[in-house]
mmCIF file of C-alpha atoms in Angstrom:
data_model
loop_
_atom_site.group_PDB
_atom_site.id
_atom_site.type_symbol
_atom_site.label_atom_id
_atom_site.label_comp_id
_atom_site.label_asym_id
_atom_site.label_seq_id
_atom_site.Cartn_x
_atom_site.Cartn_y
_atom_site.Cartn_z
ATOM 1 C CA MET A 1 4.885 82.313 -4.179
ATOM 2 C CA SER A 2 5.901 78.718 -4.911
ATOM 3 C CA VAL A 3 6.214 76.143 -2.134
ATOM 4 C CA VAL A 4 9.567 74.374 -2.471
ATOM 5 C CA LEU A 5 10.812 71.313 -0.579
ATOM 6 C CA VAL A 6 14.585 71.253 -0.034
ATOM 7 C CA THR A 7 16.329 68.246 1.502
ATOM 8 C CA GLY A 8 19.834 68.178 2.965
ATOM 9 C CA ALA A 9 19.364 71.724 4.216
ATOM 10 C CA ALA A 10 21.507 71.726 7.376
ATOM 11 C CA ASN A 11 24.630 72.944 5.582
ATOM 12 C CA GLY A 12 26.381 73.288 2.258
ATOM 13 C CA MET A 13 24.449 73.598 -0.979
ATOM 14 C CA GLY A 14 21.121 72.637 0.578
ATOM 15 C CA ALA A 15 21.374 75.323 3.251
ATOM 16 C CA ALA A 16 22.491 77.936 0.725
ATOM 17 C CA THR A 17 19.623 77.064 -1.598
ATOM 18 C CA ALA A 18 17.001 77.152 1.150
ATOM 19 C CA LYS A 19 18.243 80.562 2.323
ATOM 20 C CA TYR A 20 18.502 81.993 -1.195
ATOM 21 C CA LEU A 21 15.040 80.877 -2.286
ATOM 22 C CA ALA A 22 13.471 82.123 0.945
ATOM 23 C CA GLY A 23 15.117 85.494 0.363
ATOM 24 C CA LEU A 24 13.445 85.665 -3.047
ATOM 25 C CA GLY A 25 10.042 85.059 -1.505
ATOM 26 C CA TYR A 26 9.641 81.329 -2.063
ATOM 27 C CA THR A 27 7.953 79.385 0.714
ATOM 28 C CA VAL A 28 10.756 76.988 1.600
ATOM 29 C CA GLU A 29 10.063 73.785 3.506
ATOM 30 C CA ALA A 30 13.472 72.344 4.335
ATOM 31 C CA CYS A 31 14.646 69.206 6.098
ATOM 32 C CA ASP A 32 17.794 67.384 7.138
ATOM 33 C CA ARG A 33 18.642 64.404 9.315
ATOM 34 C CA LEU A 34 20.739 66.750 11.493
ATOM 35 C CA ASP A 35 18.976 68.924 14.040
ATOM 36 C CA GLY A 36 19.115 72.667 13.472
ATOM 37 C CA ASP A 37 17.221 75.911 13.133
ATOM 38 C CA GLY A 38 15.144 76.636 10.073
ATOM 39 C CA HIS A 39 14.490 73.081 8.953
ATOM 40 C CA ALA A 40 12.608 69.983 10.030
ATOM 41 C CA THR A 41 14.566 67.003 11.334
ATOM 42 C CA VAL A 42 13.801 64.236 8.848
ATOM 43 C CA ASP A 43 15.930 61.231 7.906
ATOM 44 C CA VAL A 44 15.279 60.473 4.237
ATOM 45 C CA ARG A 45 16.046 56.802 4.956
ATOM 46 C CA ASP A 46 12.800 56.653 6.959
ATOM 47 C CA THR A 47 9.793 56.311 4.655
ATOM 48 C CA GLU A 48 7.243 57.040 7.382
ATOM 49 C CA ALA A 49 9.133 60.160 8.497
ATOM 50 C CA VAL A 50 9.343 61.452 4.926
ATOM 51 C CA ASP A 51 5.647 60.822 4.311
ATOM 52 C CA ALA A 52 4.712 62.560 7.574
ATOM 53 C CA TRP A 53 6.870 65.569 6.704
ATOM 54 C CA VAL A 54 5.296 65.937 3.266
ATOM 55 C CA ARG A 55 1.812 65.679 4.809
ATOM 56 C CA SER A 56 2.723 68.432 7.271
ATOM 57 C CA VAL A 57 3.904 70.632 4.393
ATOM 58 C CA LEU A 58 0.569 70.121 2.660
ATOM 59 C CA ASP A 59 -1.326 70.862 5.877
ATOM 60 C CA ARG A 60 0.490 74.207 6.173
ATOM 61 C CA ASN A 61 0.511 75.254 2.535
ATOM 62 C CA GLY A 62 -2.065 73.252 0.603
ATOM 63 C CA ARG A 63 0.303 72.641 -2.305
ATOM 64 C CA ILE A 64 3.815 71.620 -3.351
ATOM 65 C CA ASP A 65 5.321 73.369 -6.351
ATOM 66 C CA ALA A 66 8.857 72.013 -6.387
ATOM 67 C CA VAL A 67 11.210 69.477 -4.829
ATOM 68 C CA VAL A 68 15.007 69.881 -4.672
ATOM 69 C CA THR A 69 16.936 66.848 -3.410
ATOM 70 C CA PHE A 70 20.315 67.636 -1.860
ATOM 71 C CA ALA A 71 20.336 65.006 0.923
ATOM 72 C CA ALA A 72 23.454 62.881 0.403
ATOM 73 C CA TYR A 73 26.831 61.987 1.863
ATOM 74 C CA GLY A 74 30.000 60.195 0.759
ATOM 75 C CA VAL A 75 32.121 57.209 1.732
ATOM 76 C CA VAL A 76 35.907 57.489 1.498
ATOM 77 C CA GLY A 77 37.424 54.140 0.583
ATOM 78 C CA SER A 78 38.155 51.712 -2.204
ATOM 79 C CA VAL A 79 35.564 49.344 -3.638
ATOM 80 C CA GLU A 80 37.165 46.433 -1.762
ATOM 81 C CA GLU A 81 37.389 48.271 1.555
ATOM 82 C CA THR A 82 33.730 49.292 1.540
ATOM 83 C CA GLY A 83 31.486 46.736 3.211
ATOM 84 C CA PRO A 84 28.077 45.827 1.783
ATOM 85 C CA ASP A 85 26.424 47.472 4.793
ATOM 86 C CA GLU A 86 28.286 50.739 4.200
ATOM 87 C CA ALA A 87 27.437 50.726 0.493
ATOM 88 C CA ALA A 88 23.794 49.868 1.183
ATOM 89 C CA ASP A 89 23.398 52.720 3.668
ATOM 90 C CA LEU A 90 24.899 55.149 1.164
ATOM 91 C CA PHE A 91 22.420 54.050 -1.508
ATOM 92 C CA ASP A 92 19.604 54.209 1.041
ATOM 93 C CA THR A 93 20.314 57.886 1.651
ATOM 94 C CA ASN A 94 21.511 59.165 -1.706
ATOM 95 C CA VAL A 95 19.277 57.178 -4.082
ATOM 96 C CA LEU A 96 16.325 55.779 -2.146
ATOM 97 C CA GLY A 97 16.159 58.964 -0.070
ATOM 98 C CA THR A 98 15.691 60.925 -3.280
ATOM 99 C CA HIS A 99 13.044 58.420 -4.350
ATOM 100 C CA ARG A 100 11.156 58.623 -1.049
ATOM 101 C CA VAL A 101 10.832 62.402 -1.135
ATOM 102 C CA VAL A 102 9.884 62.581 -4.814
ATOM 103 C CA ARG A 103 7.422 59.715 -4.433
ATOM 104 C CA ALA A 104 5.731 61.384 -1.456
ATOM 105 C CA ALA A 105 5.333 64.707 -3.272
ATOM 106 C CA MET A 106 4.409 63.417 -6.725
ATOM 107 C CA PRO A 107 0.679 62.665 -6.150
ATOM 108 C CA THR A 108 0.131 66.307 -5.176
ATOM 109 C CA MET A 109 2.004 67.664 -8.179
ATOM 110 C CA ARG A 110 0.178 65.292 -10.524
ATOM 111 C CA ALA A 111 -3.165 66.423 -9.117
ATOM 112 C CA GLN A 112 -2.129 70.073 -9.542
ATOM 113 C CA GLY A 113 -1.094 69.437 -13.126
ATOM 114 C CA ALA A 114 2.163 71.249 -12.423
ATOM 115 C CA GLY A 115 5.394 70.934 -10.479
ATOM 116 C CA ARG A 116 9.163 70.988 -10.680
ATOM 117 C CA VAL A 117 11.704 68.435 -9.477
ATOM 118 C CA VAL A 118 15.432 69.147 -9.325
ATOM 119 C CA VAL A 119 17.340 65.913 -8.761
ATOM 120 C CA VAL A 120 20.782 66.911 -7.514
ATOM 121 C CA SER A 121 23.561 64.732 -8.863
ATOM 122 C CA SER A 122 27.240 65.702 -8.964
ATOM 123 C CA GLY A 123 30.205 65.885 -11.263
ATOM 124 C CA ALA A 124 30.979 62.540 -9.626
ATOM 125 C CA GLY A 125 27.982 61.078 -11.417
ATOM 126 C CA ALA A 126 29.817 61.402 -14.723
ATOM 127 C CA ILE A 127 33.278 60.418 -13.495
ATOM 128 C CA ALA A 128 34.408 57.243 -11.746
ATOM 129 C CA GLU A 129 36.160 58.791 -8.759
ATOM 130 C CA PRO A 130 38.782 56.468 -7.254
ATOM 131 C CA TYR A 131 38.188 55.985 -3.528
ATOM 132 C CA GLY A 132 34.843 57.699 -3.963
ATOM 133 C CA SER A 133 33.442 54.950 -6.159
ATOM 134 C CA TRP A 134 30.279 54.322 -4.198
ATOM 135 C CA TYR A 135 29.398 58.019 -4.058
ATOM 136 C CA SER A 136 29.955 58.206 -7.819
ATOM 137 C CA ALA A 137 27.700 55.182 -8.267
ATOM 138 C CA THR A 138 24.878 56.765 -6.266
ATOM 139 C CA LYS A 139 25.103 59.994 -8.223
ATOM 140 C CA ALA A 140 25.069 58.143 -11.546
ATOM 141 C CA ALA A 141 22.004 56.290 -10.264
ATOM 142 C CA VAL A 142 20.083 59.453 -9.373
ATOM 143 C CA GLU A 143 20.898 60.903 -12.795
ATOM 144 C CA ARG A 144 19.277 57.920 -14.529
ATOM 145 C CA LEU A 145 16.406 58.064 -12.041
ATOM 146 C CA GLY A 146 15.827 61.732 -12.812
ATOM 147 C CA GLU A 147 16.023 61.228 -16.569
ATOM 148 C CA ALA A 148 13.463 58.413 -16.462
ATOM 149 C CA LEU A 149 11.203 60.334 -14.077
ATOM 150 C CA ARG A 150 11.257 63.293 -16.464
ATOM 151 C CA MET A 151 9.851 61.146 -19.279
ATOM 152 C CA GLU A 152 7.249 59.541 -17.029
ATOM 153 C CA VAL A 153 5.710 62.626 -15.431
ATOM 154 C CA SER A 154 5.917 65.284 -18.144
ATOM 155 C CA GLN A 155 2.460 64.116 -19.258
ATOM 156 C CA PHE A 156 1.123 65.477 -15.944
ATOM 157 C CA GLY A 157 2.756 68.878 -16.287
ATOM 158 C CA VAL A 158 5.576 67.997 -13.885
ATOM 159 C CA GLN A 159 9.009 69.025 -15.167
ATOM 160 C CA VAL A 160 12.138 67.241 -13.951
ATOM 161 C CA SER A 161 15.764 68.304 -14.312
ATOM 162 C CA VAL A 162 19.062 66.841 -13.127
ATOM 163 C CA LEU A 163 21.594 69.279 -11.652
ATOM 164 C CA ALA A 164 25.275 68.291 -11.505
ATOM 165 C CA PRO A 165 27.356 70.713 -9.409
ATOM 166 C CA GLY A 166 31.128 70.665 -9.631
ATOM 167 C CA TRP A 167 33.604 71.287 -6.826
ATOM 168 C CA THR A 168 31.841 73.432 -4.246
ATOM 169 C CA VAL A 169 33.036 74.725 -0.881
ATOM 170 C CA THR A 170 31.028 72.510 1.484
ATOM 171 C CA PRO A 171 31.783 70.295 4.504
ATOM 172 C CA ILE A 172 31.238 67.099 2.469
ATOM 173 C CA ILE A 173 34.688 65.673 3.241
ATOM 174 C CA ASP A 174 34.259 66.275 6.965
ATOM 175 C CA ALA A 175 30.796 64.711 6.770
ATOM 176 C CA SER A 176 31.937 61.740 4.699
ATOM 177 C CA VAL A 177 32.180 58.319 6.305
ATOM 178 C CA ARG A 178 35.561 56.589 6.395
ATOM 179 C CA VAL A 179 35.427 52.855 5.812
ATOM 180 C CA THR A 180 35.533 50.874 9.042
ATOM 181 C CA ARG A 181 37.792 48.135 7.649
ATOM 182 C CA PRO A 182 40.617 49.930 5.784
ATOM 183 C CA ILE A 183 43.245 47.858 3.974
ATOM 184 C CA ALA A 184 46.827 49.035 4.384
ATOM 185 C CA GLU A 185 47.765 48.396 0.760
ATOM 186 C CA TYR A 186 45.380 51.176 -0.284
ATOM 187 C CA ASP A 187 46.595 53.738 2.257
ATOM 188 C CA ALA A 188 48.980 55.664 -0.001
ATOM 189 C CA ASP A 189 46.592 56.093 -2.923
ATOM 190 C CA ARG A 190 43.600 56.765 -0.672
ATOM 191 C CA GLY A 191 45.549 59.467 1.125
ATOM 192 C CA ALA A 192 46.701 61.022 -2.141
ATOM 193 C CA VAL A 193 43.156 61.188 -3.481
ATOM 194 C CA LEU A 194 41.816 62.636 -0.241
ATOM 195 C CA THR A 195 44.483 65.359 -0.319
ATOM 196 C CA ARG A 196 43.630 66.270 -3.921
ATOM 197 C CA VAL A 197 39.882 66.278 -3.268
ATOM 198 C CA SER A 198 40.271 68.463 -0.180
ATOM 199 C CA GLY A 199 42.260 70.954 -2.249
ATOM 200 C CA TYR A 200 39.750 71.008 -5.101
ATOM 201 C CA LEU A 201 36.895 71.552 -2.674
ATOM 202 C CA ALA A 202 38.704 74.395 -0.912
ATOM 203 C CA GLN A 203 39.166 76.151 -4.269
ATOM 204 C CA GLY A 204 35.667 75.367 -5.528
ATOM 205 C CA GLN A 205 32.714 77.592 -6.240
ATOM 206 C CA ARG A 206 30.598 79.001 -3.444
ATOM 207 C CA ALA A 207 27.418 77.156 -2.545
ATOM 208 C CA ASP A 208 25.519 80.322 -3.503
ATOM 209 C CA ALA A 209 26.350 79.602 -7.150
ATOM 210 C CA VAL A 210 24.477 76.314 -6.914
ATOM 211 C CA ALA A 211 21.560 78.051 -5.201
ATOM 212 C CA ARG A 212 21.311 80.504 -8.083
ATOM 213 C CA LYS A 213 21.387 77.645 -10.580
ATOM 214 C CA VAL A 214 18.511 75.934 -8.755
ATOM 215 C CA GLN A 215 16.460 79.125 -8.967
ATOM 216 C CA GLU A 216 17.265 79.374 -12.674
ATOM 217 C CA ILE A 217 15.866 75.870 -13.169
ATOM 218 C CA LEU A 218 12.758 76.572 -11.101
ATOM 219 C CA SER A 219 11.994 79.723 -13.069
ATOM 220 C CA ALA A 220 12.769 78.385 -16.559
ATOM 221 C CA ALA A 221 9.808 78.243 -18.923
ATOM 222 C CA ARG A 222 11.081 74.975 -20.397
ATOM 223 C CA PRO A 223 13.743 73.531 -18.085
ATOM 224 C CA ARG A 224 16.357 71.319 -19.714
ATOM 225 C CA GLN A 225 16.957 67.695 -18.810
ATOM 226 C CA THR A 226 20.437 68.338 -17.385
ATOM 227 C CA TYR A 227 22.214 71.365 -15.936
ATOM 228 C CA VAL A 228 25.805 71.631 -14.761
ATOM 229 C CA CYS A 229 27.184 74.201 -12.338
ATOM 230 C CA GLY A 230 30.930 74.745 -12.366
ATOM 231 C CA ASN A 231 33.600 74.877 -15.058
ATOM 232 C CA ASP A 232 35.312 71.731 -13.755
ATOM 233 C CA VAL A 233 32.274 69.517 -14.232
ATOM 234 C CA ARG A 234 31.544 71.085 -17.613
ATOM 235 C CA LEU A 235 35.102 70.268 -18.725
ATOM 236 C CA SER A 236 34.783 66.716 -17.394
ATOM 237 C CA PHE A 237 31.556 66.125 -19.331
ATOM 238 C CA TRP A 238 33.125 67.242 -22.604
ATOM 239 C CA THR A 239 36.451 65.485 -22.041
ATOM 240 C CA ARG A 240 34.735 62.168 -21.505
ATOM 241 C CA ARG A 241 32.901 62.571 -24.801
ATOM 242 C CA LEU A 242 35.967 63.574 -26.812
ATOM 243 C CA VAL A 243 38.827 61.299 -25.727
ATOM 244 C CA SER A 244 39.325 57.538 -25.684
ATOM 245 C CA GLY A 245 38.626 55.480 -22.590
ATOM 246 C CA ARG A 246 42.332 54.792 -22.088
ATOM 247 C CA MET A 247 43.228 58.478 -22.323
ATOM 248 C CA TYR A 248 40.357 59.444 -20.052
ATOM 249 C CA GLU A 249 41.519 57.002 -17.376
ATOM 250 C CA ARG A 250 45.039 58.425 -17.610
ATOM 251 C CA LEU A 251 43.685 61.949 -17.169
ATOM 252 C CA VAL A 252 41.540 60.958 -14.170
ATOM 253 C CA ARG A 253 44.459 59.154 -12.508
ATOM 254 C CA GLY A 254 46.633 62.216 -12.918
ATOM 255 C CA TYR A 255 43.903 64.515 -11.667
ATOM 256 C CA TYR A 256 43.564 62.505 -8.453
ATOM 257 C CA GLY A 257 47.293 61.947 -7.982
ATOM 258 C CA ILE A 258 47.453 58.186 -8.468
#
């Protein structure tokens, strides 16, 4: 059965996907920066650690058939409140971490003449989320990265898709970093957004739904460029296409309670 690398596998969608694929008979090689059972401890910000992990996967299995990149976290705060160091670390994990893992696995998949990559974005990649702006920016970045990668490596038989999940019951809010230099003038709006987001997450889809969507992509004969998972993100994609920028901003403000 296929050998699949899954990052961000300690909890949430990554953990659900690793468990689901393993249950279907896939050979799952999972990692996360957090220690835990069933996955390797690898920080995707560390190029040498990522390269060593991928080499160990090859030593055990002799091949890599797919890569699924869940490793990511969020920062809660306005653009102004977020320091350059906080923004840079977020990009290092969410964007460059994706790049490091894909880059380490790609030579093997090119040599095989086959492979799958699922770059996990988010509904936030299509929407400018107030007080989650930097997370939105990283997810928009990985979408463009995945789209370009798809065009570059299809000639080698490697197929790349972007997956954008909507609201999903995960511990992402608990795991998110709060800015270290908050500004009081933003407190009311930041709190309102955080309350709305917490509610949407609590009512979201189960992580198993995302796991099933990943398996659908991995098993598709001709996987599409982009997949969404969740009615909320599907509605957001279409709304942005159909209404004016001014109306869209009004809708987003109302949705987040500001």
